[in-house]
């Protein structure tokens, strides 16, 4: 394959033009499936736009000649059947859900890239040796329910129906109820767990500024940072804003404010790649003339070294507990998400490196501070994650942007890797 595409740079140019129009076409179409009129894309798990997007993708996969199936949690697969149906599949894809008012590339790009790559390979080379599949994973972000990686976690056996029984969204809708309303749930279709995946490849926007700042086209990810997500509840004493002297207050918001400040200072003191974020904060009763009696806020902490991450989190618990005591507040911690740092597959990354060299594509190895479905697959099967640049490093925002050419180059590298893995004889991971 490399010879055929590479020997004529004009042919590579023509292919990139075609890939550009195809992948941007899918992304523009997909971005139309969003909640309400707000800026950006909001497509939450088991919501109406989520279901419409999955059904729309199923139609596209079928029209592209792929065998289309849903599993019981709503992961959608499009399969290009291989000549050796009993050997493990090569799967590529990403997540269809988004954050609230997110961008149109996070997750969606990996699905669009897989769809376009399989359509091209089938048209150009027909049936592969090993089956090639594109998967639209139902959920990764944890935006609607307090649980993340529901899609990929079910595929690799790290999520189960027992974990969601008591989970509800902001409106009080139960996880199981929302899943059932979309026609999914235990027994609704084939089980999600897969033990027949020979390799998982995820193409994703970088969501950071390294590639852009270094003028590179491709990031080959060596490891994905570990994550902890903790909900913290502070309870003080609601009281009259006018009659309660400052020294007699048990002000939950004042306590939270101090904790946020200390958290930031400590993360800066410990230095990169540690990051800590308070992204959500709720005050009760949240009215101007009442001393806040209660606050709930979240901490999202990440590091590529799990021991460092654990050390930071235990510092946080000790420091916050002491501070709460000093201020007459009660404090409760609920860690609802924990994922370890994951190394990605060295042999697949060497293939990616070679492909970029042969194609004359500027690339580098790098870590990922963002979590990805590849983090789930990494402990389950040989897994690779490749990045394309994000403009100004912005993501999880309507400002998220990657140029059509940068998107196409990512698809071209994916096409090459899928060709290597899917069509070439010999050991899969020699
Ligand atoms: O939060 C993350 O790292 C990912 O975008 N879910
Ligand atoms: Mn994301
Ligand atoms: Mn993502």
Short mmCIF file of C-alpha atoms and ligand atoms in Angstrom, two decimals:
data_model
loop_
_atom_site.label_atom_id
_atom_site.label_comp_id
_atom_site.label_asym_id
_atom_site.label_seq_id
_atom_site.Cartn_x
_atom_site.Cartn_y
_atom_site.Cartn_z
CA UNK A 1 0.00 0.00 0.00
CA UNK A 2 2.65 2.49 0.92
CA UNK A 3 4.28 1.98 -2.50
CA UNK A 4 1.02 2.59 -4.37
CA UNK A 5 -0.01 5.69 -2.46
CA UNK A 6 3.47 7.05 -1.96
CA UNK A 7 5.13 6.55 -5.29
CA UNK A 8 2.97 9.31 -6.82
CA UNK A 9 2.78 12.38 -4.52
CA UNK A 10 0.02 13.70 -6.79
CA UNK A 11 -1.96 10.56 -5.93
CA UNK A 12 -1.43 11.30 -2.23
CA UNK A 13 -2.64 14.85 -2.86
CA UNK A 14 -5.74 13.58 -4.65
CA UNK A 15 -6.43 11.13 -1.82
CA UNK A 16 -6.05 13.88 0.79
CA UNK A 17 -8.49 16.08 -1.13
CA UNK A 18 -11.02 13.25 -1.20
CA UNK A 19 -10.51 12.43 2.49
CA UNK A 20 -10.90 16.11 3.37
CA UNK A 21 -14.30 16.42 1.77
CA UNK A 22 -15.51 13.05 3.09
CA UNK A 23 -14.46 13.50 6.73
CA UNK A 24 -15.62 17.13 6.98
CA UNK A 25 -18.93 16.09 5.38
CA UNK A 26 -19.53 13.47 8.08
CA UNK A 27 -18.50 15.84 10.88
CA UNK A 28 -20.71 18.69 9.66
CA UNK A 29 -23.65 16.27 9.37
CA UNK A 30 -22.99 14.74 12.81
CA UNK A 31 -22.68 18.14 14.52
CA UNK A 32 -26.32 18.75 13.60
CA UNK A 33 -27.38 16.20 16.23
CA UNK A 34 -27.30 18.44 19.29
CA UNK A 35 -29.58 19.48 22.17
CA UNK A 36 -31.39 22.79 21.83
CA UNK A 37 -30.05 25.98 20.27
CA UNK A 38 -27.07 26.65 22.59
CA UNK A 39 -23.59 27.16 21.14
CA UNK A 40 -21.44 24.14 20.38
CA UNK A 41 -22.58 20.52 20.38
CA UNK A 42 -24.47 18.92 23.28
CA UNK A 43 -25.17 15.22 22.67
CA UNK A 44 -25.59 13.44 25.99
CA UNK A 45 -25.90 9.69 26.50
CA UNK A 46 -29.38 8.28 25.71
CA UNK A 47 -30.75 11.72 24.85
CA UNK A 48 -32.86 12.35 21.72
CA UNK A 49 -29.96 13.81 19.68
CA UNK A 50 -27.76 10.92 20.85
CA UNK A 51 -30.26 8.31 19.61
CA UNK A 52 -30.86 10.16 16.34
CA UNK A 53 -27.09 10.39 15.75
CA UNK A 54 -26.56 6.67 16.38
CA UNK A 55 -29.47 5.78 14.09
CA UNK A 56 -28.18 8.18 11.42
CA UNK A 57 -24.72 6.62 11.66
CA UNK A 58 -26.21 3.13 11.40
CA UNK A 59 -27.81 4.21 8.13
CA UNK A 60 -24.50 5.61 6.83
CA UNK A 61 -22.64 2.45 7.79
CA UNK A 62 -25.20 0.26 6.05
CA UNK A 63 -25.08 2.40 2.89
CA UNK A 64 -21.28 2.12 2.99
CA UNK A 65 -21.68 -1.64 2.74
CA UNK A 66 -20.78 -2.36 6.38
CA UNK A 67 -22.54 -4.98 8.48
CA UNK A 68 -24.22 -2.79 11.13
CA UNK A 69 -25.02 -3.94 14.67
CA UNK A 70 -25.80 -2.41 18.07
CA UNK A 71 -24.80 -4.06 21.32
CA UNK A 72 -27.01 -3.96 24.41
CA UNK A 73 -25.71 -0.63 25.78
CA UNK A 74 -25.96 1.18 22.42
CA UNK A 75 -22.42 0.86 21.03
CA UNK A 76 -22.77 0.83 17.23
CA UNK A 77 -20.47 -1.23 14.98
CA UNK A 78 -19.97 -1.13 11.21
CA UNK A 79 -18.06 -4.23 10.07
CA UNK A 80 -16.14 -4.87 6.86
CA UNK A 81 -16.11 -8.66 6.97
CA UNK A 82 -12.68 -10.24 6.45
CA UNK A 83 -11.78 -13.28 4.38
CA UNK A 84 -10.72 -14.99 7.63
CA UNK A 85 -13.84 -14.38 9.76
CA UNK A 86 -12.51 -16.32 12.77
CA UNK A 87 -9.40 -14.22 13.39
CA UNK A 88 -9.68 -11.19 15.74
CA UNK A 89 -11.08 -7.97 14.30
CA UNK A 90 -9.24 -4.70 13.91
CA UNK A 91 -11.48 -2.03 15.48
CA UNK A 92 -11.26 1.75 15.15
CA UNK A 93 -13.57 4.43 16.52
CA UNK A 94 -14.35 6.76 19.40
CA UNK A 95 -17.29 8.15 21.40
CA UNK A 96 -20.49 9.76 20.06
CA UNK A 97 -21.39 11.63 23.25
CA UNK A 98 -20.07 15.12 24.07
CA UNK A 99 -19.63 17.44 27.01
CA UNK A 100 -22.26 20.17 27.42
CA UNK A 101 -21.71 22.85 24.70
CA UNK A 102 -18.67 20.98 23.45
CA UNK A 103 -17.00 20.98 20.06
CA UNK A 104 -17.82 19.02 16.90
CA UNK A 105 -14.59 17.02 16.77
CA UNK A 106 -14.07 15.44 20.24
CA UNK A 107 -15.08 11.79 19.77
CA UNK A 108 -16.95 12.38 16.51
CA UNK A 109 -13.69 12.69 14.56
CA UNK A 110 -12.61 9.16 15.49
CA UNK A 111 -15.93 7.78 14.26
CA UNK A 112 -15.89 9.83 11.05
CA UNK A 113 -12.26 8.87 10.37
CA UNK A 114 -13.09 5.18 10.79
CA UNK A 115 -16.14 5.40 8.55
CA UNK A 116 -14.24 7.17 5.77
CA UNK A 117 -11.19 4.92 6.10
CA UNK A 118 -13.25 1.71 5.80
CA UNK A 119 -15.21 3.10 2.84
CA UNK A 120 -11.93 3.96 1.06
CA UNK A 121 -10.22 0.64 1.82
CA UNK A 122 -13.24 -1.39 0.71
CA UNK A 123 -13.53 0.58 -2.53
CA UNK A 124 -9.80 0.36 -3.29
CA UNK A 125 -8.88 -3.12 -2.01
CA UNK A 126 -12.09 -5.05 -1.46
CA UNK A 127 -12.38 -7.65 1.29
CA UNK A 128 -9.60 -7.49 3.93
CA UNK A 129 -7.92 -10.55 5.40
CA UNK A 130 -9.03 -9.65 8.94
CA UNK A 131 -12.36 -7.95 9.60
CA UNK A 132 -12.16 -4.17 10.01
CA UNK A 133 -14.75 -2.49 12.23
CA UNK A 134 -15.63 1.11 13.05
CA UNK A 135 -17.35 1.61 16.39
CA UNK A 136 -19.40 4.56 17.63
CA UNK A 137 -19.02 4.11 21.39
CA UNK A 138 -22.12 5.22 23.27
CA UNK A 139 -20.53 7.28 26.05
CA UNK A 140 -17.11 8.41 27.31
CA UNK A 141 -17.45 11.86 28.88
CA UNK A 142 -19.51 11.26 32.03
CA UNK A 143 -21.50 14.45 31.16
CA UNK A 144 -25.01 13.24 31.95
CA UNK A 145 -24.57 10.58 34.65
CA UNK A 146 -21.80 10.35 37.31
CA UNK A 147 -20.00 7.57 35.44
CA UNK A 148 -17.67 7.72 32.45
CA UNK A 149 -16.45 5.31 29.74
CA UNK A 150 -19.78 3.46 29.75
CA UNK A 151 -19.34 2.46 26.09
CA UNK A 152 -15.73 1.25 25.98
CA UNK A 153 -15.91 0.10 29.61
CA UNK A 154 -18.66 -2.39 28.69
CA UNK A 155 -16.69 -3.65 25.67
CA UNK A 156 -13.64 -4.48 27.82
CA UNK A 157 -15.56 -5.70 30.87
CA UNK A 158 -14.81 -2.72 33.17
CA UNK A 159 -18.40 -1.48 33.38
CA UNK A 160 -21.54 -3.46 34.23
CA UNK A 161 -25.26 -2.95 34.66
CA UNK A 162 -24.88 -3.33 38.44
CA UNK A 163 -22.87 -0.09 38.53
CA UNK A 164 -25.68 2.08 37.19
CA UNK A 165 -28.68 0.89 39.21
CA UNK A 166 -28.78 3.94 41.53
CA UNK A 167 -27.40 6.55 39.12
CA UNK A 168 -29.60 9.49 38.13
CA UNK A 169 -28.98 12.60 36.00
CA UNK A 170 -29.52 16.24 37.04
CA UNK A 171 -33.26 15.91 36.38
CA UNK A 172 -33.51 12.76 38.48
CA UNK A 173 -33.90 10.45 35.44
CA UNK A 174 -32.49 7.01 36.18
CA UNK A 175 -29.60 5.68 34.06
CA UNK A 176 -31.38 2.37 33.39
CA UNK A 177 -34.64 4.16 32.56
CA UNK A 178 -32.89 6.43 30.01
CA UNK A 179 -31.10 3.44 28.46
CA UNK A 180 -34.35 1.46 28.19
CA UNK A 181 -36.20 4.44 26.67
CA UNK A 182 -33.71 4.23 23.77
CA UNK A 183 -34.35 0.51 23.36
CA UNK A 184 -31.16 -0.66 25.07
CA UNK A 185 -30.42 -2.47 28.32
CA UNK A 186 -29.43 -5.94 29.50
CA UNK A 187 -30.69 -8.52 27.00
CA UNK A 188 -31.91 -5.94 24.42
CA UNK A 189 -29.18 -6.95 21.96
CA UNK A 190 -25.92 -8.90 21.98
CA UNK A 191 -23.77 -8.38 25.10
CA UNK A 192 -21.21 -5.57 24.82
CA UNK A 193 -18.19 -7.55 26.06
CA UNK A 194 -15.78 -8.40 23.22
CA UNK A 195 -12.88 -10.85 23.40
CA UNK A 196 -12.26 -10.95 19.65
CA UNK A 197 -10.48 -7.62 19.11
CA UNK A 198 -6.94 -7.93 17.75
CA UNK A 199 -6.22 -4.19 17.93
CA UNK A 200 -8.05 -0.97 18.77
CA UNK A 201 -7.02 2.30 17.08
CA UNK A 202 -8.44 5.67 18.12
CA UNK A 203 -7.99 8.84 16.07
CA UNK A 204 -8.68 11.95 18.14
CA UNK A 205 -8.04 15.69 18.25
CA UNK A 206 -5.17 16.53 20.63
CA UNK A 207 -7.27 18.89 22.78
CA UNK A 208 -4.01 20.65 23.66
CA UNK A 209 -1.56 22.97 21.90
CA UNK A 210 1.62 20.90 21.49
CA UNK A 211 1.23 19.80 17.85
CA UNK A 212 0.15 23.27 16.69
CA UNK A 213 2.98 25.02 18.59
CA UNK A 214 5.57 22.62 17.10
CA UNK A 215 4.06 22.70 13.60
CA UNK A 216 3.42 18.94 13.60
CA UNK A 217 0.60 17.03 11.92
CA UNK A 218 0.39 13.81 13.97
CA UNK A 219 0.82 12.89 17.67
CA UNK A 220 1.65 9.26 18.46
CA UNK A 221 0.48 8.77 22.04
CA UNK A 222 2.71 6.69 24.33
CA UNK A 223 0.62 6.93 27.52
CA UNK A 224 -2.66 8.33 28.82
CA UNK A 225 -2.75 10.09 32.19
CA UNK A 226 -4.50 8.53 35.18
CA UNK A 227 -7.60 10.33 36.44
CA UNK A 228 -9.48 10.71 39.73
CA UNK A 229 -12.86 12.47 39.89
CA UNK A 230 -14.14 13.28 43.40
CA UNK A 231 -17.35 14.94 44.51
CA UNK A 232 -16.91 16.94 47.76
CA UNK A 233 -19.84 17.95 49.95
CA UNK A 234 -19.48 20.66 52.60
CA UNK A 235 -22.23 21.30 55.16
CA UNK A 236 -22.19 24.45 57.31
CA UNK A 237 -25.17 26.41 58.55
CA UNK A 238 -27.54 28.45 56.46
CA UNK A 239 -28.27 31.71 58.22
CA UNK A 240 -29.43 35.29 57.80
CA UNK A 241 -26.97 37.37 55.72
CA UNK A 242 -27.85 40.51 57.68
CA UNK A 243 -27.93 39.40 61.28
CA UNK A 244 -25.19 36.73 61.48
CA UNK A 245 -21.86 38.24 62.62
CA UNK A 246 -18.87 37.12 60.48
CA UNK A 247 -17.16 35.22 63.33
CA UNK A 248 -20.30 33.18 64.07
CA UNK A 249 -20.81 31.89 60.54
CA UNK A 250 -20.42 28.32 59.27
CA UNK A 251 -20.20 29.45 55.67
CA UNK A 252 -19.83 26.42 53.35
CA UNK A 253 -18.98 28.57 50.33
CA UNK A 254 -16.20 30.40 52.16
CA UNK A 255 -14.74 27.01 53.07
CA UNK A 256 -15.03 25.80 49.48
CA UNK A 257 -13.39 28.98 48.20
CA UNK A 258 -10.37 28.44 50.46
CA UNK A 259 -10.11 24.81 49.36
CA UNK A 260 -10.20 25.74 45.66
CA UNK A 261 -7.39 28.25 46.24
CA UNK A 262 -5.23 25.74 48.15
CA UNK A 263 -5.89 23.04 45.53
CA UNK A 264 -4.63 25.28 42.72
CA UNK A 265 -1.58 26.43 44.71
CA UNK A 266 -0.60 22.84 45.55
CA UNK A 267 -1.03 21.62 41.96
CA UNK A 268 1.20 24.47 40.74
CA UNK A 269 3.74 23.73 43.49
CA UNK A 270 3.95 20.05 42.54
CA UNK A 271 4.20 20.98 38.86
CA UNK A 272 3.35 19.39 35.46
CA UNK A 273 2.06 16.98 34.35
CA UNK A 274 -0.19 17.16 37.47
CA UNK A 275 -3.41 19.08 36.77
CA UNK A 276 -6.39 19.64 39.09
CA UNK A 277 -9.70 21.19 38.10
CA UNK A 278 -12.86 22.24 39.92
CA UNK A 279 -15.36 22.18 37.07
CA UNK A 280 -18.68 22.00 38.88
CA UNK A 281 -19.88 23.82 42.01
CA UNK A 282 -23.38 23.99 43.48
CA UNK A 283 -24.36 26.25 46.37
CA UNK A 284 -27.40 25.82 48.57
CA UNK A 285 -29.72 27.51 49.08
CA UNK A 286 -27.97 29.72 46.48
CA UNK A 287 -29.80 32.97 47.26
CA UNK A 288 -28.18 36.38 47.87
CA UNK A 289 -29.37 37.02 51.44
CA UNK A 290 -28.58 33.61 52.98
CA UNK A 291 -25.20 32.47 54.30
CA UNK A 292 -24.54 29.31 52.21
CA UNK A 293 -25.31 26.25 54.28
CA UNK A 294 -24.11 23.71 51.76
CA UNK A 295 -21.75 23.37 48.79
CA UNK A 296 -21.03 20.47 46.46
CA UNK A 297 -18.04 20.69 44.13
CA UNK A 298 -16.03 18.32 41.96
CA UNK A 299 -12.27 17.81 41.70
CA UNK A 300 -10.79 16.27 38.54
CA UNK A 301 -7.10 15.41 39.13
CA UNK A 302 -4.70 13.83 36.59
CA UNK A 303 -1.10 12.67 36.34
CA UNK A 304 0.81 10.23 34.12
CA UNK A 305 2.22 8.63 37.34
CA UNK A 306 -0.43 6.95 39.53
CA UNK A 307 1.68 7.19 42.72
CA UNK A 308 1.99 10.96 42.30
CA UNK A 309 -1.73 11.21 41.64
CA UNK A 310 -2.54 9.22 44.80
CA UNK A 311 -0.16 11.39 46.83
CA UNK A 312 -1.90 14.55 45.62
CA UNK A 313 -5.34 13.15 46.37
CA UNK A 314 -4.37 12.14 49.92
CA UNK A 315 -2.87 15.64 50.46
CA UNK A 316 -6.25 17.01 49.31
CA UNK A 317 -8.29 14.85 51.69
CA UNK A 318 -6.08 15.67 54.72
CA UNK A 319 -5.90 19.40 54.02
CA UNK A 320 -9.60 19.80 53.24
CA UNK A 321 -10.66 17.78 56.31
CA UNK A 322 -8.48 19.96 58.60
CA UNK A 323 -9.81 23.15 57.03
CA UNK A 324 -13.43 21.98 57.35
CA UNK A 325 -12.89 21.24 61.04
CA UNK A 326 -11.38 24.69 61.67
CA UNK A 327 -14.48 26.26 60.14
CA UNK A 328 -17.10 24.11 61.79
CA UNK A 329 -18.08 22.46 58.51
CA UNK A 330 -18.72 18.78 57.90
CA UNK A 331 -17.10 17.30 54.78
CA UNK A 332 -17.73 14.18 52.72
CA UNK A 333 -15.67 12.84 49.79
CA UNK A 334 -17.13 10.62 47.05
CA UNK A 335 -14.61 9.36 44.51
CA UNK A 336 -16.86 8.35 41.60
CA UNK A 337 -14.25 7.85 38.94
CA UNK A 338 -10.76 6.33 39.03
CA UNK A 339 -8.71 5.25 36.04
CA UNK A 340 -5.01 4.43 36.11
CA UNK A 341 -2.42 5.75 33.68
CA UNK A 342 -2.21 3.47 30.63
CA UNK A 343 0.79 2.81 28.33
CA UNK A 344 -0.14 2.28 24.65
CA UNK A 345 1.18 -0.45 22.35
CA UNK A 346 4.83 0.03 21.36
CA UNK A 347 4.68 -2.13 18.21
CA UNK A 348 1.60 -0.30 16.89
CA UNK A 349 3.32 3.00 17.66
CA UNK A 350 6.40 1.92 15.70
CA UNK A 351 4.13 1.17 12.75
CA UNK A 352 2.61 4.65 13.09
CA UNK A 353 6.08 6.17 13.24
CA UNK A 354 7.13 4.31 10.08
CA UNK A 355 3.94 5.30 8.24
CA UNK A 356 4.49 8.98 9.07
CA UNK A 357 8.13 8.81 7.95
CA UNK A 358 7.22 7.09 4.65
CA UNK A 359 4.41 9.56 4.03
CA UNK A 360 6.60 12.54 4.86
CA UNK A 361 4.24 13.53 7.71
CA UNK A 362 5.72 15.49 10.64
CA UNK A 363 4.92 13.56 13.83
CA UNK A 364 6.07 13.13 17.45
CA UNK A 365 5.51 10.81 20.36
CA UNK A 366 3.65 12.39 23.28
CA UNK A 367 1.57 11.67 26.42
CA UNK A 368 -2.15 12.41 26.64
CA UNK A 369 -3.45 14.49 29.55
CA UNK A 370 -6.99 13.90 28.27
CA UNK A 371 -8.74 10.62 28.90
CA UNK A 372 -9.86 8.56 25.89
CA UNK A 373 -11.62 5.30 25.11
CA UNK A 374 -8.14 4.01 24.24
CA UNK A 375 -7.51 4.17 28.02
CA UNK A 376 -10.08 1.40 28.50
CA UNK A 377 -8.88 -0.69 25.55
CA UNK A 378 -5.22 -0.29 26.51
CA UNK A 379 -5.49 -2.94 29.23
CA UNK A 380 -7.57 -5.24 27.01
CA UNK A 381 -5.88 -5.48 23.60
CA UNK A 382 -3.04 -3.84 21.63
CA UNK A 383 -4.15 -0.21 21.39
CA UNK A 384 -2.95 2.92 19.61
CA UNK A 385 -4.11 6.54 19.84
CA UNK A 386 -3.15 9.15 17.26
CA UNK A 387 -3.74 12.88 17.51
CA UNK A 388 -4.30 15.66 15.01
CA UNK A 389 -3.77 19.32 16.05
CA UNK A 390 -6.34 21.44 17.90
CA UNK A 391 -6.40 25.13 16.95
CA UNK A 392 -5.05 27.17 19.90
CA UNK A 393 -5.24 23.91 21.89
CA UNK A 394 -8.92 24.55 22.62
CA UNK A 395 -11.40 21.71 23.25
CA UNK A 396 -14.57 20.97 25.25
CA UNK A 397 -15.75 24.28 23.79
CA UNK A 398 -17.68 25.53 20.72
CA UNK A 399 -14.32 27.07 19.67
CA UNK A 400 -12.85 23.60 19.11
CA UNK A 401 -11.39 23.48 15.56
CA UNK A 402 -9.10 21.36 13.36
CA UNK A 403 -8.58 22.21 9.68
CA UNK A 404 -9.90 19.89 6.94
CA UNK A 405 -6.36 19.15 5.80
CA UNK A 406 -5.20 18.25 9.32
CA UNK A 407 -8.26 15.99 9.69
CA UNK A 408 -7.50 14.34 6.34
CA UNK A 409 -3.87 13.65 7.25
CA UNK A 410 -5.07 11.83 10.38
CA UNK A 411 -7.42 9.73 8.25
CA UNK A 412 -4.62 8.99 5.78
CA UNK A 413 -2.41 7.64 8.57
CA UNK A 414 -5.35 5.61 9.87
CA UNK A 415 -5.98 4.21 6.35
CA UNK A 416 -2.34 3.12 6.13
CA UNK A 417 -2.38 1.46 9.56
CA UNK A 418 -5.69 -0.31 8.91
CA UNK A 419 -4.30 -1.50 5.57
CA UNK A 420 -1.19 -2.90 7.32
CA UNK A 421 -3.24 -4.64 9.99
CA UNK A 422 -6.22 -5.69 7.92
CA UNK A 423 -4.88 -6.67 4.51
CA UNK A 424 -1.28 -7.77 5.01
CA UNK A 425 -0.42 -11.40 5.70
CA UNK A 426 1.73 -12.37 8.66
CA UNK A 427 1.70 -11.94 12.41
CA UNK A 428 -0.54 -9.10 13.56
CA UNK A 429 1.90 -7.72 16.12
CA UNK A 430 5.23 -9.14 15.05
O1 LIG B 1 -12.09 14.48 30.29
C1 LIG B 1 -11.44 13.93 29.40
O2 LIG B 1 -10.24 13.82 29.49
C2 LIG B 1 -12.14 13.36 28.20
O3 LIG B 1 -12.42 14.40 27.31
N1 LIG B 1 -13.33 12.69 28.58
MN1 LIG B 2 -13.85 14.97 25.80
MN1 LIG B 3 -12.84 12.47 23.57
#
